[in-house]
PDB file of C-alpha atoms and ligand atoms in Angstrom:
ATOM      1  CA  UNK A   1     -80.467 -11.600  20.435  1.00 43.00           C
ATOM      2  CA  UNK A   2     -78.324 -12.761  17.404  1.00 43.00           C
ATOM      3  CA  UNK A   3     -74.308 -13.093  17.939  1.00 37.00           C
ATOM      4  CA  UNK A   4     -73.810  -9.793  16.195  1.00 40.00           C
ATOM      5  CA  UNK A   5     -75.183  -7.620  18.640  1.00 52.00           C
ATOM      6  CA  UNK A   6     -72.163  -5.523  19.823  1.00 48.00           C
ATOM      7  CA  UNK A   7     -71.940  -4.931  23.042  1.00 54.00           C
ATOM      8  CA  UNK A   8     -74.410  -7.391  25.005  1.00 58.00           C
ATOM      9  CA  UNK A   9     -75.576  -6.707  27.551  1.00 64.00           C
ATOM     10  CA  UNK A  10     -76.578  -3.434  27.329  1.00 70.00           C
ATOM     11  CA  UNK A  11     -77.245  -1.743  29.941  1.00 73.00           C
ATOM     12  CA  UNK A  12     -80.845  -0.873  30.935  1.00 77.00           C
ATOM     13  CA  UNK A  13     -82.394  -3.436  28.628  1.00 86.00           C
ATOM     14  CA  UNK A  14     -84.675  -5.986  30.205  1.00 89.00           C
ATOM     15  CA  UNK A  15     -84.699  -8.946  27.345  1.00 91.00           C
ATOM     16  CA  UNK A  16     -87.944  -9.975  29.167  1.00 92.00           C
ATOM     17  CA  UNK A  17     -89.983  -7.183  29.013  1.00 91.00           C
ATOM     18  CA  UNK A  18     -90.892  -6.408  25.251  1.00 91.00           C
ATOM     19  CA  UNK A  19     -90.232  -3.082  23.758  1.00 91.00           C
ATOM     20  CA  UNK A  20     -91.692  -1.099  21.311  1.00 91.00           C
ATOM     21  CA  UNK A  21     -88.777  -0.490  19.642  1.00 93.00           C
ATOM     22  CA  UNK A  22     -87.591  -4.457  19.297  1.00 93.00           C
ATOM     23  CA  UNK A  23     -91.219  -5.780  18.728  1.00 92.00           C
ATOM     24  CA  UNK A  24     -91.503  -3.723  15.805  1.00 92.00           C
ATOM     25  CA  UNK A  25     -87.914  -4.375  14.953  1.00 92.00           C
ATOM     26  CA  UNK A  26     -89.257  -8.127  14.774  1.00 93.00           C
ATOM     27  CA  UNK A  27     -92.103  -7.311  13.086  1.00 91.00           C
ATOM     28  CA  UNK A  28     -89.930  -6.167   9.791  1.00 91.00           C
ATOM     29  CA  UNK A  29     -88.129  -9.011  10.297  1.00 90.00           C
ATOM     30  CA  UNK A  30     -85.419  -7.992  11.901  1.00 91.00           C
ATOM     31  CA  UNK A  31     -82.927  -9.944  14.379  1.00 89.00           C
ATOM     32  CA  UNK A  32     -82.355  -7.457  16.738  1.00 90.00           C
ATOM     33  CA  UNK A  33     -85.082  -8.789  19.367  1.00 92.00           C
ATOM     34  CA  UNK A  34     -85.416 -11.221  22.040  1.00 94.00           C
ATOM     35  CA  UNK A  35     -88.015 -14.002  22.728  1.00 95.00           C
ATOM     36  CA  UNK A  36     -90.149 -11.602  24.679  1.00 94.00           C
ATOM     37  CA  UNK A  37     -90.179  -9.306  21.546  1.00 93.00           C
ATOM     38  CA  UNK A  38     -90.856 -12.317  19.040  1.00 94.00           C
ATOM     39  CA  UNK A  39     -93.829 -13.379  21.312  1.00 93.00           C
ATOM     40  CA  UNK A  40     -95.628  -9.898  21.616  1.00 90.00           C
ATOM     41  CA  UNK A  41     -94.910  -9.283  17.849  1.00 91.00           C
ATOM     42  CA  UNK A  42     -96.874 -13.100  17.474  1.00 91.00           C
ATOM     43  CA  UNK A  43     -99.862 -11.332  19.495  1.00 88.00           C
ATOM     44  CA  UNK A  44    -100.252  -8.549  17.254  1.00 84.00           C
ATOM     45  CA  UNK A  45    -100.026 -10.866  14.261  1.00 88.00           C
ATOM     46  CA  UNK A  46    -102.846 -12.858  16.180  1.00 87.00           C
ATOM     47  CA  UNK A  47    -104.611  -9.776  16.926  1.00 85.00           C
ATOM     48  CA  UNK A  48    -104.153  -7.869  13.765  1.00 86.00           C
ATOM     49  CA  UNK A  49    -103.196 -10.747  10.785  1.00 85.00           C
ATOM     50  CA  UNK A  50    -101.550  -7.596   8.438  1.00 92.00           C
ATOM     51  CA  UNK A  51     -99.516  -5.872  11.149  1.00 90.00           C
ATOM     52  CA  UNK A  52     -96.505  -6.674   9.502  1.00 92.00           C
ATOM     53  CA  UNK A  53     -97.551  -4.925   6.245  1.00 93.00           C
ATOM     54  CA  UNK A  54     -98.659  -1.887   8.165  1.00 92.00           C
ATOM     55  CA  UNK A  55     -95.094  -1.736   9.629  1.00 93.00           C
ATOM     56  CA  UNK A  56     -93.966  -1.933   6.358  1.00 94.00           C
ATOM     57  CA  UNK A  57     -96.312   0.426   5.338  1.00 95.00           C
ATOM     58  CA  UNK A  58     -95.041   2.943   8.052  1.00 96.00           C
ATOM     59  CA  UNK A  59     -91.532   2.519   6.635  1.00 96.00           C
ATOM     60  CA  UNK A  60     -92.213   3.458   2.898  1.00 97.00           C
ATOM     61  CA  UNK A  61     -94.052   6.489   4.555  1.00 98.00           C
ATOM     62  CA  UNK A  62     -90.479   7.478   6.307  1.00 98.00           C
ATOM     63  CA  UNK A  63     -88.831   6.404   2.899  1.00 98.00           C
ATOM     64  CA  UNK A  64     -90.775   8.878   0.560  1.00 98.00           C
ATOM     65  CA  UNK A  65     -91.070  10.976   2.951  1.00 98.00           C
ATOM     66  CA  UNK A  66     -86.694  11.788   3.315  1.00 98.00           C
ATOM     67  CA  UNK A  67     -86.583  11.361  -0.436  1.00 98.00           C
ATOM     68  CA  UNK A  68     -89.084  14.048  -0.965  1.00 98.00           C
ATOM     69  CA  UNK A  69     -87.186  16.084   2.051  1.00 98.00           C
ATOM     70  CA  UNK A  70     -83.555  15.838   0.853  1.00 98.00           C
ATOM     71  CA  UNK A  71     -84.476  15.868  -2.986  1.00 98.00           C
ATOM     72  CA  UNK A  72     -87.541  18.712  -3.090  1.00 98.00           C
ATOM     73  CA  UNK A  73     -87.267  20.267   0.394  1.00 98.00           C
ATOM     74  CA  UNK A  74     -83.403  21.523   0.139  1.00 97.00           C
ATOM     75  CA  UNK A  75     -82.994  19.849   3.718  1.00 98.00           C
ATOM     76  CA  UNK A  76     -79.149  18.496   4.409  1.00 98.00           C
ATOM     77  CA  UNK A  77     -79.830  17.876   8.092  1.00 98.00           C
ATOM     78  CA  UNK A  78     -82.181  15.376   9.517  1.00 98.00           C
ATOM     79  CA  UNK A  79     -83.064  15.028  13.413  1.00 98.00           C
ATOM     80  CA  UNK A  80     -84.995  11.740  13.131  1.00 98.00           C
ATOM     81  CA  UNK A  81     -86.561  10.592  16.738  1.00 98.00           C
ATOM     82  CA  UNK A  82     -88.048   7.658  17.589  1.00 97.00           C
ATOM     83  CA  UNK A  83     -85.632   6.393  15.077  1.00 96.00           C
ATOM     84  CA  UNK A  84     -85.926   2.873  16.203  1.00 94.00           C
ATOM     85  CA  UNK A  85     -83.229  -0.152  15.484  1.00 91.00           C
ATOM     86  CA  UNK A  86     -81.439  -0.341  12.479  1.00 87.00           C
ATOM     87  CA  UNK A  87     -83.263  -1.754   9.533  1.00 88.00           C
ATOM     88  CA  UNK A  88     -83.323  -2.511   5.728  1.00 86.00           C
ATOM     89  CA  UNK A  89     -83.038   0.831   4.544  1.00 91.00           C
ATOM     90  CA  UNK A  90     -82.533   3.606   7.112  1.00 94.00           C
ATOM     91  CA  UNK A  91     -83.136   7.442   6.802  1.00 97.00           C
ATOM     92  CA  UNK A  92     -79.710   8.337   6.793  1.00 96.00           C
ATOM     93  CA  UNK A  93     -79.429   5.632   3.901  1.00 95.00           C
ATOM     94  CA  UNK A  94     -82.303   7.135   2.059  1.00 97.00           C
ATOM     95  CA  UNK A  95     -80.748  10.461   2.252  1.00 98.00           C
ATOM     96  CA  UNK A  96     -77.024  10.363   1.593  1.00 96.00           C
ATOM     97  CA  UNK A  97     -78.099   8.117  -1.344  1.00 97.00           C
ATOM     98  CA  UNK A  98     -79.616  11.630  -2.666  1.00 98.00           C
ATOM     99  CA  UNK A  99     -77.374  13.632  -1.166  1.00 98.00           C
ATOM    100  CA  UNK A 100     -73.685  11.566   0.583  1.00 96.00           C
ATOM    101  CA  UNK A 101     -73.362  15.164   2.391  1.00 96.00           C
ATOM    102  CA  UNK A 102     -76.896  14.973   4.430  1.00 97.00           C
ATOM    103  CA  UNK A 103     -76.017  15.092   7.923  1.00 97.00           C
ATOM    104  CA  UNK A 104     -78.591  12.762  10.235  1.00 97.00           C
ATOM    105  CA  UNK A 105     -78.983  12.278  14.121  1.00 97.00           C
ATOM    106  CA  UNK A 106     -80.521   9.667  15.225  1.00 96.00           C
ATOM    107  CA  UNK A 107     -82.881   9.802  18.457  1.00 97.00           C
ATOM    108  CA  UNK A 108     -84.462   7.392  20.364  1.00 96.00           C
ATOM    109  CA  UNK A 109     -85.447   6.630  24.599  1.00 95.00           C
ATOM    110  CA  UNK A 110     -84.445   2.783  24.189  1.00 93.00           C
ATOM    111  CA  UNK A 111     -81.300   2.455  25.000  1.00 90.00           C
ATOM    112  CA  UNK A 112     -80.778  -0.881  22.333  1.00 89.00           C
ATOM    113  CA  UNK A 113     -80.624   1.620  19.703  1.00 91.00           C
ATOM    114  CA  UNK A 114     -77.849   3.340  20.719  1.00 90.00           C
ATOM    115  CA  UNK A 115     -75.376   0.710  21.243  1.00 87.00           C
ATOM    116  CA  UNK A 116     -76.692  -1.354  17.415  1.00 88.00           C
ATOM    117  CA  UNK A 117     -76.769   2.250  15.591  1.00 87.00           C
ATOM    118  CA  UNK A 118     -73.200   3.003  16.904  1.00 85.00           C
ATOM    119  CA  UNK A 119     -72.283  -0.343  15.486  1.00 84.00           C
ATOM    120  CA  UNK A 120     -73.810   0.347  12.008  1.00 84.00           C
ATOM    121  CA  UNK A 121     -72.813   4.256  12.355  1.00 86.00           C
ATOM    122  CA  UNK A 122     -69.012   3.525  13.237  1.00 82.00           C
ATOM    123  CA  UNK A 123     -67.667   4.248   9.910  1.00 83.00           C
ATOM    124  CA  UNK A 124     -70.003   6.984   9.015  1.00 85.00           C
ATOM    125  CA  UNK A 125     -68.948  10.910  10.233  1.00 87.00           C
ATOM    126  CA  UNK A 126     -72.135  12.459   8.475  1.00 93.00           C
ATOM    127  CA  UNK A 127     -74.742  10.640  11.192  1.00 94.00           C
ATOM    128  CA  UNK A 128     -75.148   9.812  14.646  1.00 94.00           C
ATOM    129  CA  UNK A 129     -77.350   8.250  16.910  1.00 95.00           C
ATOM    130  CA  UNK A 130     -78.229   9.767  21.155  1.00 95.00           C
ATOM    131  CA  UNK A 131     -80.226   8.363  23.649  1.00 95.00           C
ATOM    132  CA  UNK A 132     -83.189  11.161  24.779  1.00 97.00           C
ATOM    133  CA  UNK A 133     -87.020  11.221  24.791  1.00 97.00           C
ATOM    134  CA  UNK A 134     -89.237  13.313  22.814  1.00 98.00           C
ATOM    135  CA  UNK A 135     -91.013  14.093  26.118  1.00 98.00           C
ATOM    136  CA  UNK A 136     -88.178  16.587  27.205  1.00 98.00           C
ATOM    137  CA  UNK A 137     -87.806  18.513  23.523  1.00 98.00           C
ATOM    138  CA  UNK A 138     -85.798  20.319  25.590  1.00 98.00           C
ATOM    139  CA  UNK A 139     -82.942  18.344  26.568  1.00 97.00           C
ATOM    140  CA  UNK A 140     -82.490  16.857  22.807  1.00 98.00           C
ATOM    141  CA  UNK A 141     -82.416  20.638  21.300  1.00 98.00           C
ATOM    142  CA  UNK A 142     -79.616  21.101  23.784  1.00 97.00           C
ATOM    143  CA  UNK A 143     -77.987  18.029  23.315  1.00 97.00           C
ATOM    144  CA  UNK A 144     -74.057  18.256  22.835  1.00 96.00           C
ATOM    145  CA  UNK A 145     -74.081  15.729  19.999  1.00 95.00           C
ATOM    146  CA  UNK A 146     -77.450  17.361  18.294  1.00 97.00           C
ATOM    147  CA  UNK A 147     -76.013  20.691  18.415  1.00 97.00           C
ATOM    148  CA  UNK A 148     -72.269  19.826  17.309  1.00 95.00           C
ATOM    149  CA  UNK A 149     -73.811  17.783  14.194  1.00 96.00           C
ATOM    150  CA  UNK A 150     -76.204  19.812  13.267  1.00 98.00           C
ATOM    151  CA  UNK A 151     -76.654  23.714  12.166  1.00 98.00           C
ATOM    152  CA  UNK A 152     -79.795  25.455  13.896  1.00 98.00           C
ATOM    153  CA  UNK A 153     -78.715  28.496  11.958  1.00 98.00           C
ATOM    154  CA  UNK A 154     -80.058  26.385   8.562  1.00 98.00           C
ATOM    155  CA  UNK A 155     -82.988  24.184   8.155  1.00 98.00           C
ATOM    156  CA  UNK A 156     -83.580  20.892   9.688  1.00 98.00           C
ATOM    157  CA  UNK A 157     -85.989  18.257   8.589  1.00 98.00           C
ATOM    158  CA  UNK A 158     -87.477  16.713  11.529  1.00 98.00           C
ATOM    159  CA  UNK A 159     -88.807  13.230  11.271  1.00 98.00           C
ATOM    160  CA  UNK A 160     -91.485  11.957  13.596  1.00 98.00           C
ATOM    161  CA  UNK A 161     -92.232   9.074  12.076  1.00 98.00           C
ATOM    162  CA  UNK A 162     -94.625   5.936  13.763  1.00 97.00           C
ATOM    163  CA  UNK A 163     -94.321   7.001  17.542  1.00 96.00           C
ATOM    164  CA  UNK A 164     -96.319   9.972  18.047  1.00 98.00           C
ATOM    165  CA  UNK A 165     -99.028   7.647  19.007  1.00 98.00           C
ATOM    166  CA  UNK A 166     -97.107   6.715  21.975  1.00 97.00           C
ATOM    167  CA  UNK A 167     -97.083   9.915  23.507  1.00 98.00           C
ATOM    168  CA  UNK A 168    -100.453   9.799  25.831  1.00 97.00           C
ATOM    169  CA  UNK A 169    -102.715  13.082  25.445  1.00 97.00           C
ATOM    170  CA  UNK A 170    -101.842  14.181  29.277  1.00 97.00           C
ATOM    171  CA  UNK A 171     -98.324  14.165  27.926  1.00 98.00           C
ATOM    172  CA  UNK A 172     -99.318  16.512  25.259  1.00 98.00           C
ATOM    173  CA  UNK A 173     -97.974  15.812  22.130  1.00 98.00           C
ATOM    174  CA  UNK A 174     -99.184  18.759  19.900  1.00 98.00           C
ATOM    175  CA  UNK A 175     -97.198  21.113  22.679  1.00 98.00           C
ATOM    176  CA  UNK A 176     -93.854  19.009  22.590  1.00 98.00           C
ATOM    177  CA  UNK A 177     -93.804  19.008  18.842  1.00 98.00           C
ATOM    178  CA  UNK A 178     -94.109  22.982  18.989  1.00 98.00           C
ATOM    179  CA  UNK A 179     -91.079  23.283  21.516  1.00 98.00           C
ATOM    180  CA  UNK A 180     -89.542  20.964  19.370  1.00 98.00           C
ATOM    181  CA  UNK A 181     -89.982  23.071  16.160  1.00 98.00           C
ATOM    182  CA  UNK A 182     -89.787  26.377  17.759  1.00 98.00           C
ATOM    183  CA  UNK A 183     -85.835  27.439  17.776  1.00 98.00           C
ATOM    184  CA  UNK A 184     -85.074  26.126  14.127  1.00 98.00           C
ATOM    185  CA  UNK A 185     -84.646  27.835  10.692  1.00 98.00           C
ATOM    186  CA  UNK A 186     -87.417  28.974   8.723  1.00 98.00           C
ATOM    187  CA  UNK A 187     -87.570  26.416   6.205  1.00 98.00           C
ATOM    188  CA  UNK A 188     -87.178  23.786   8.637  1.00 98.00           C
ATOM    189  CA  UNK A 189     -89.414  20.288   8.038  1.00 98.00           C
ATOM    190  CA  UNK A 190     -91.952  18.198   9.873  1.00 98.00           C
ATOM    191  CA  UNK A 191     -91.932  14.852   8.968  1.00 98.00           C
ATOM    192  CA  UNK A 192     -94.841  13.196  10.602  1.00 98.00           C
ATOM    193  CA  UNK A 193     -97.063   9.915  10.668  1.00 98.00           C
ATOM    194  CA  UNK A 194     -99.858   8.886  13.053  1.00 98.00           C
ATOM    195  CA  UNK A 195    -103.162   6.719  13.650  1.00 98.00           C
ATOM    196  CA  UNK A 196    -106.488   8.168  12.749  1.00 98.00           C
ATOM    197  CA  UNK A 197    -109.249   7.131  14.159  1.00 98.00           C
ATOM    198  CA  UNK A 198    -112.571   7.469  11.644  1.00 98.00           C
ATOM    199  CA  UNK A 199    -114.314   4.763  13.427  1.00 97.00           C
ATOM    200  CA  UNK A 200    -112.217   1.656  11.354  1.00 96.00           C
ATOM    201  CA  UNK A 201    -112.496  -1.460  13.248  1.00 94.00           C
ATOM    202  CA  UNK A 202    -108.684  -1.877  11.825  1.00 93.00           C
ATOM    203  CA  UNK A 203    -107.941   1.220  13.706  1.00 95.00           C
ATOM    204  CA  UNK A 204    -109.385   0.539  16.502  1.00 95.00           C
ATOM    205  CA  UNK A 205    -107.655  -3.099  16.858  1.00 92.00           C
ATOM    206  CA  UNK A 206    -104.401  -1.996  15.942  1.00 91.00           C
ATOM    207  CA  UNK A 207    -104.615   0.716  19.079  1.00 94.00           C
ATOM    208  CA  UNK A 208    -106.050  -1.975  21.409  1.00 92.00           C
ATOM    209  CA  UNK A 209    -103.373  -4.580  20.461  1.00 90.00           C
ATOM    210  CA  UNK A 210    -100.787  -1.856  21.182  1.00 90.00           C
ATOM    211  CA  UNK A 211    -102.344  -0.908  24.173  1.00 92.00           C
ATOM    212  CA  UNK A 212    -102.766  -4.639  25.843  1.00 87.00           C
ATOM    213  CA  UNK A 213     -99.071  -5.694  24.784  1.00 84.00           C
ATOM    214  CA  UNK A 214     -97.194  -2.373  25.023  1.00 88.00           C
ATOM    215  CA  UNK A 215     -99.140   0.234  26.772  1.00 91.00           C
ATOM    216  CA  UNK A 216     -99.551   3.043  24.283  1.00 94.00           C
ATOM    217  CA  UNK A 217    -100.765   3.333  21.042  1.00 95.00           C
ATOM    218  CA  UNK A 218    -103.299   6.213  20.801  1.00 98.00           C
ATOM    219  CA  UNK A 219    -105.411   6.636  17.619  1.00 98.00           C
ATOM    220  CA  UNK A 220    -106.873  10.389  17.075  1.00 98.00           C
ATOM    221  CA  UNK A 221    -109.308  11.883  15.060  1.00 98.00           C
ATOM    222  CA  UNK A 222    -108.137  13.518  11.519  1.00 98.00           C
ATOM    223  CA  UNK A 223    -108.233  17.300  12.754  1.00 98.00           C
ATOM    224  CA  UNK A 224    -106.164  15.801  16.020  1.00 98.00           C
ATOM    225  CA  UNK A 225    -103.590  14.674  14.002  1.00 98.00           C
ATOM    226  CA  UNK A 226    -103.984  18.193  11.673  1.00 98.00           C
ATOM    227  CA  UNK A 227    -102.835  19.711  14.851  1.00 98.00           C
ATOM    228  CA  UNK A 228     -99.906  18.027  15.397  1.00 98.00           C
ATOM    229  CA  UNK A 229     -98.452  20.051  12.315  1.00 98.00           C
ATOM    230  CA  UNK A 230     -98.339  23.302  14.502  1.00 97.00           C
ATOM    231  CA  UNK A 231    -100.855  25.279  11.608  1.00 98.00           C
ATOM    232  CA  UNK A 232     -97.601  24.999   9.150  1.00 98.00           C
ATOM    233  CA  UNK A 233     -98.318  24.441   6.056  1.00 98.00           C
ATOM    234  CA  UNK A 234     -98.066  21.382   4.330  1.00 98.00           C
ATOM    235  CA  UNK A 235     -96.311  19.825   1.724  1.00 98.00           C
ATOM    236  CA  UNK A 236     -99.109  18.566  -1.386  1.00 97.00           C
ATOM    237  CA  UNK A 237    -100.924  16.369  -0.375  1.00 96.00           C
ATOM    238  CA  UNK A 238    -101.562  17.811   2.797  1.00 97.00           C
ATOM    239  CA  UNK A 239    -102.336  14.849   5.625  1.00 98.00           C
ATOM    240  CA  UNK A 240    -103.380  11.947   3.297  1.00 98.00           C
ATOM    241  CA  UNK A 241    -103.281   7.524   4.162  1.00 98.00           C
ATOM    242  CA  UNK A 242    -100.211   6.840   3.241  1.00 98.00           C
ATOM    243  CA  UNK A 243    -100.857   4.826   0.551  1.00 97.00           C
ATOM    244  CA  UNK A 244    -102.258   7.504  -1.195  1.00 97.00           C
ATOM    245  CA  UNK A 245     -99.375   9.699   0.068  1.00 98.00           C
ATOM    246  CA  UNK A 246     -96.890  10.197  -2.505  1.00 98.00           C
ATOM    247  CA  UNK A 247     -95.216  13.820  -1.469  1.00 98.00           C
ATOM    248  CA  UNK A 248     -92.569  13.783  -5.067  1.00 97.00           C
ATOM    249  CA  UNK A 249     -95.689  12.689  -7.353  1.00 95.00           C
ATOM    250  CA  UNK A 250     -98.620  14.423  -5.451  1.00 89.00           C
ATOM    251  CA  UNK A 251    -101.211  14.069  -8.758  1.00 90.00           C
ATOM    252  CA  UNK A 252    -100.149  11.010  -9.256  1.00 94.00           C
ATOM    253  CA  UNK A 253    -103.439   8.515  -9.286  1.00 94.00           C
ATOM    254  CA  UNK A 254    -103.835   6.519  -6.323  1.00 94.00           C
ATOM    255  CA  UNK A 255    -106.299   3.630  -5.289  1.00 95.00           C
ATOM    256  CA  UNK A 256    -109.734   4.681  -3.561  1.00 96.00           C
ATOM    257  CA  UNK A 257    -110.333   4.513   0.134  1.00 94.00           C
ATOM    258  CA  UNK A 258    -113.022   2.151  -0.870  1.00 95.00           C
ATOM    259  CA  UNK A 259    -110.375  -0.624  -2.517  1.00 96.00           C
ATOM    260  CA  UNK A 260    -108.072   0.135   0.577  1.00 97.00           C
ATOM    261  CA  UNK A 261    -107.021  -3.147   2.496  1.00 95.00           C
ATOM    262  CA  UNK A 262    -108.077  -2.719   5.883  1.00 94.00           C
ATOM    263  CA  UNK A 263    -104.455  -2.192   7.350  1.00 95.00           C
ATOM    264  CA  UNK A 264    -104.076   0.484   4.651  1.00 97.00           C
ATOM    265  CA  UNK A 265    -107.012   2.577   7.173  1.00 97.00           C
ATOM    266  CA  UNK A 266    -104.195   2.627   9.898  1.00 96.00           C
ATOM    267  CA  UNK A 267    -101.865   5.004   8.853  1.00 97.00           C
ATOM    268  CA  UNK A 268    -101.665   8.940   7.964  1.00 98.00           C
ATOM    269  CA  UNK A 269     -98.341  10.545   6.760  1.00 98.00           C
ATOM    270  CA  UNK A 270     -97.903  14.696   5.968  1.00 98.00           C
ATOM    271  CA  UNK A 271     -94.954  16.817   5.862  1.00 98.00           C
ATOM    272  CA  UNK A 272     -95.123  20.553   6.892  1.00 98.00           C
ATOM    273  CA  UNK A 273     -92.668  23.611   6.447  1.00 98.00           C
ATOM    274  CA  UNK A 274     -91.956  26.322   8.833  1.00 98.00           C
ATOM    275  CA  UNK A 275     -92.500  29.653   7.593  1.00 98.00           C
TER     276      UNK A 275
HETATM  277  N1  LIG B   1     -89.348   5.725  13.348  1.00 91.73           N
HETATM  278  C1  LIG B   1     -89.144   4.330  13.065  1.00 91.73           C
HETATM  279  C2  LIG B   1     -90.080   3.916  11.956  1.00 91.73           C
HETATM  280  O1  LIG B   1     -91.086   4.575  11.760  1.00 91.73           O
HETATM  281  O2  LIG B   1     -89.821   2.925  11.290  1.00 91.73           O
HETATM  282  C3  LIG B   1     -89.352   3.455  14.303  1.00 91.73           C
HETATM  283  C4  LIG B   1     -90.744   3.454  14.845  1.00 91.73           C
HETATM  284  S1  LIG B   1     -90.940   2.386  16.252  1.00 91.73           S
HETATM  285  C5  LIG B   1     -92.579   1.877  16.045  1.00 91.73           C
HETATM  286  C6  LIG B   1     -91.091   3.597  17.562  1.00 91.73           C
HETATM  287  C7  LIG B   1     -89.750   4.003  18.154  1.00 91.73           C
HETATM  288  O3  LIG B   1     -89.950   5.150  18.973  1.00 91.73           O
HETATM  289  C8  LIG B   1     -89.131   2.935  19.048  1.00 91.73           C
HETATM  290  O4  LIG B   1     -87.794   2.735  18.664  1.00 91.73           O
HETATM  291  C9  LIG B   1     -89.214   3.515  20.451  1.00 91.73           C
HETATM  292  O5  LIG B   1     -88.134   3.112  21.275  1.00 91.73           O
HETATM  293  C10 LIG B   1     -89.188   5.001  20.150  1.00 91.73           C
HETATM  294  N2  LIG B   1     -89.824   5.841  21.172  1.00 91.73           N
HETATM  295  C11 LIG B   1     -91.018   5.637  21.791  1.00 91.73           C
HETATM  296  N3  LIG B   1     -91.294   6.641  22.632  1.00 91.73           N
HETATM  297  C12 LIG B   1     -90.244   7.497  22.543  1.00 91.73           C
HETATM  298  C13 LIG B   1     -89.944   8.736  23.172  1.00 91.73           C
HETATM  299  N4  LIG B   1     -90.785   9.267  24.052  1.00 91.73           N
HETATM  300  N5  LIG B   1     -88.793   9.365  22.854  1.00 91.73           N
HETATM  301  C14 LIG B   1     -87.926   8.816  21.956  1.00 91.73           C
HETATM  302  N6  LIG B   1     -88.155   7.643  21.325  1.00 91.73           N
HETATM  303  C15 LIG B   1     -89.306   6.996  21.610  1.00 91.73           C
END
């Protein structure tokens, strides 16, 4: 943990026990992590030499995908869970450079980012960060700090971005997202990214490594992850790899499956709009 960190220790944080959230915090090269973190993030590097360009892959998926939200989509109000720790360029970053007025809440179930995106959020009245799970939709849709920063009346952009694969399928993710989704404005946004599985080796490893250091990381077949956007309809390109996903330039000419890198096999990003 680096001398920064601003209010240590936090409380339900076990520095030896790695987390998803601080792993892949290390993985982008971040200093928010502990030795526990650096050591499973060395694993997956064993395990799968380009993990840290798929992470960074992930987070140009989140990237485009806000730009395309705040600049195409009309949306001023982002709930963005699984938000994970603070990093080079964060959502609410990406969208107040577009728009200063975009109000963002941050969610995540690890406690870490609550007390670092306080830290980084102290000066800022448009965003906020709460501690809840995406398992109990519920309880964030009735959240005191969701509902005071945010309008349900209007529509929200909703960003899901590199954690759906955490949710196991006895947890059911396709039938939290659609409790999630459910009360908001027509117009509202799904902001989504998940593993497919097509039979890649790379997918395949990058789920195992996950699953041995972590314990969840589920890839799914295309259609599977189809479902997770509720039958909405999407946003051009539909549910493409993300690097061939480029929502604010959809004809825009992108490299071949065939000249992919095989990290480049590991990740699908798609926005949909409720009706
Ligand atoms: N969304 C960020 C991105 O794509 O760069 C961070 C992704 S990180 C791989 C996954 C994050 O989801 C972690 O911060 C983890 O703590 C969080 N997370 C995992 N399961 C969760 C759950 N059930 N509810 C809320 N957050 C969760």
């Amino acid at each position: 943990m680096n001398d920064a960190d601003p209010e240590w220790p936090v409380p339900g944080i076990n520095p030896d026990v790695p987390s998803t959230a601080r792993v892949y915090d290390a993985l982008l090269g971040g200093r928010d992590n502990f030795k526990a973190d650096r050591e499973a993030a060395e694993v997956f590097a064993h395990l799968i030499p380009q993990v840290r360009e798929a992470a960074r892959l992930n987070r140009s998926a989140l990237i485009r995908g806000v730009q395309y939200m705040v600049r195409r989509g009309g949306i001023d109000q982002i709930l963005d869970i699984g938000c994970g720790l603070p990093t080079e360029q964060n959502t609410h970053e990406a969208a107040q450079d577009i728009n200063p007025d975009t109000r963002v809440v941050y969610v995540d179930n690890d406690p870490m980012v609550l007390s670092h995106g306080r830290a980084l959020l102290a000066d800022n009245r448009t965003t906020t960060v709460v501690t809840a799970d995406l398992r109990d939709p519920a309880r964030i849709l009735e959240h005191p700090e969701v509902r005071d920063h945010l309008d349900f009346d209007r529509p929200i952009g909703v960003v899901i971005v590199g954690m759906i694969m955490q949710i196991s399928d006895d947890e059911d993710p396709d039938a939290i997202i659609a409790e999630l989704m459910k009360p908001l404005a027509s117009g509202s946004h799904l902001l989504l990214t998940a593993w497919p599985d097509t039979g890649d080796p790379a997918q395949h490893g990058l789920s195992q490594a996950c699953l041995e250091t972590l314990g969840n990381g589920w890839i799914r077949p295309i259609e599977r992850l189809e479902g997770h956007f509720q039958g909405m309809p999407m946003v051009p390109p539909g549910l493409e790899y993300v690097s061939r996903w480029y929502p604010e330039d959809p004809d825009r000419t992108v490299p071949e499956l065939a000249d992919f890198e095989p990290y480049e096999h590991t990740q699908m990003a798609g926005i949909a709009v409720k009706p």
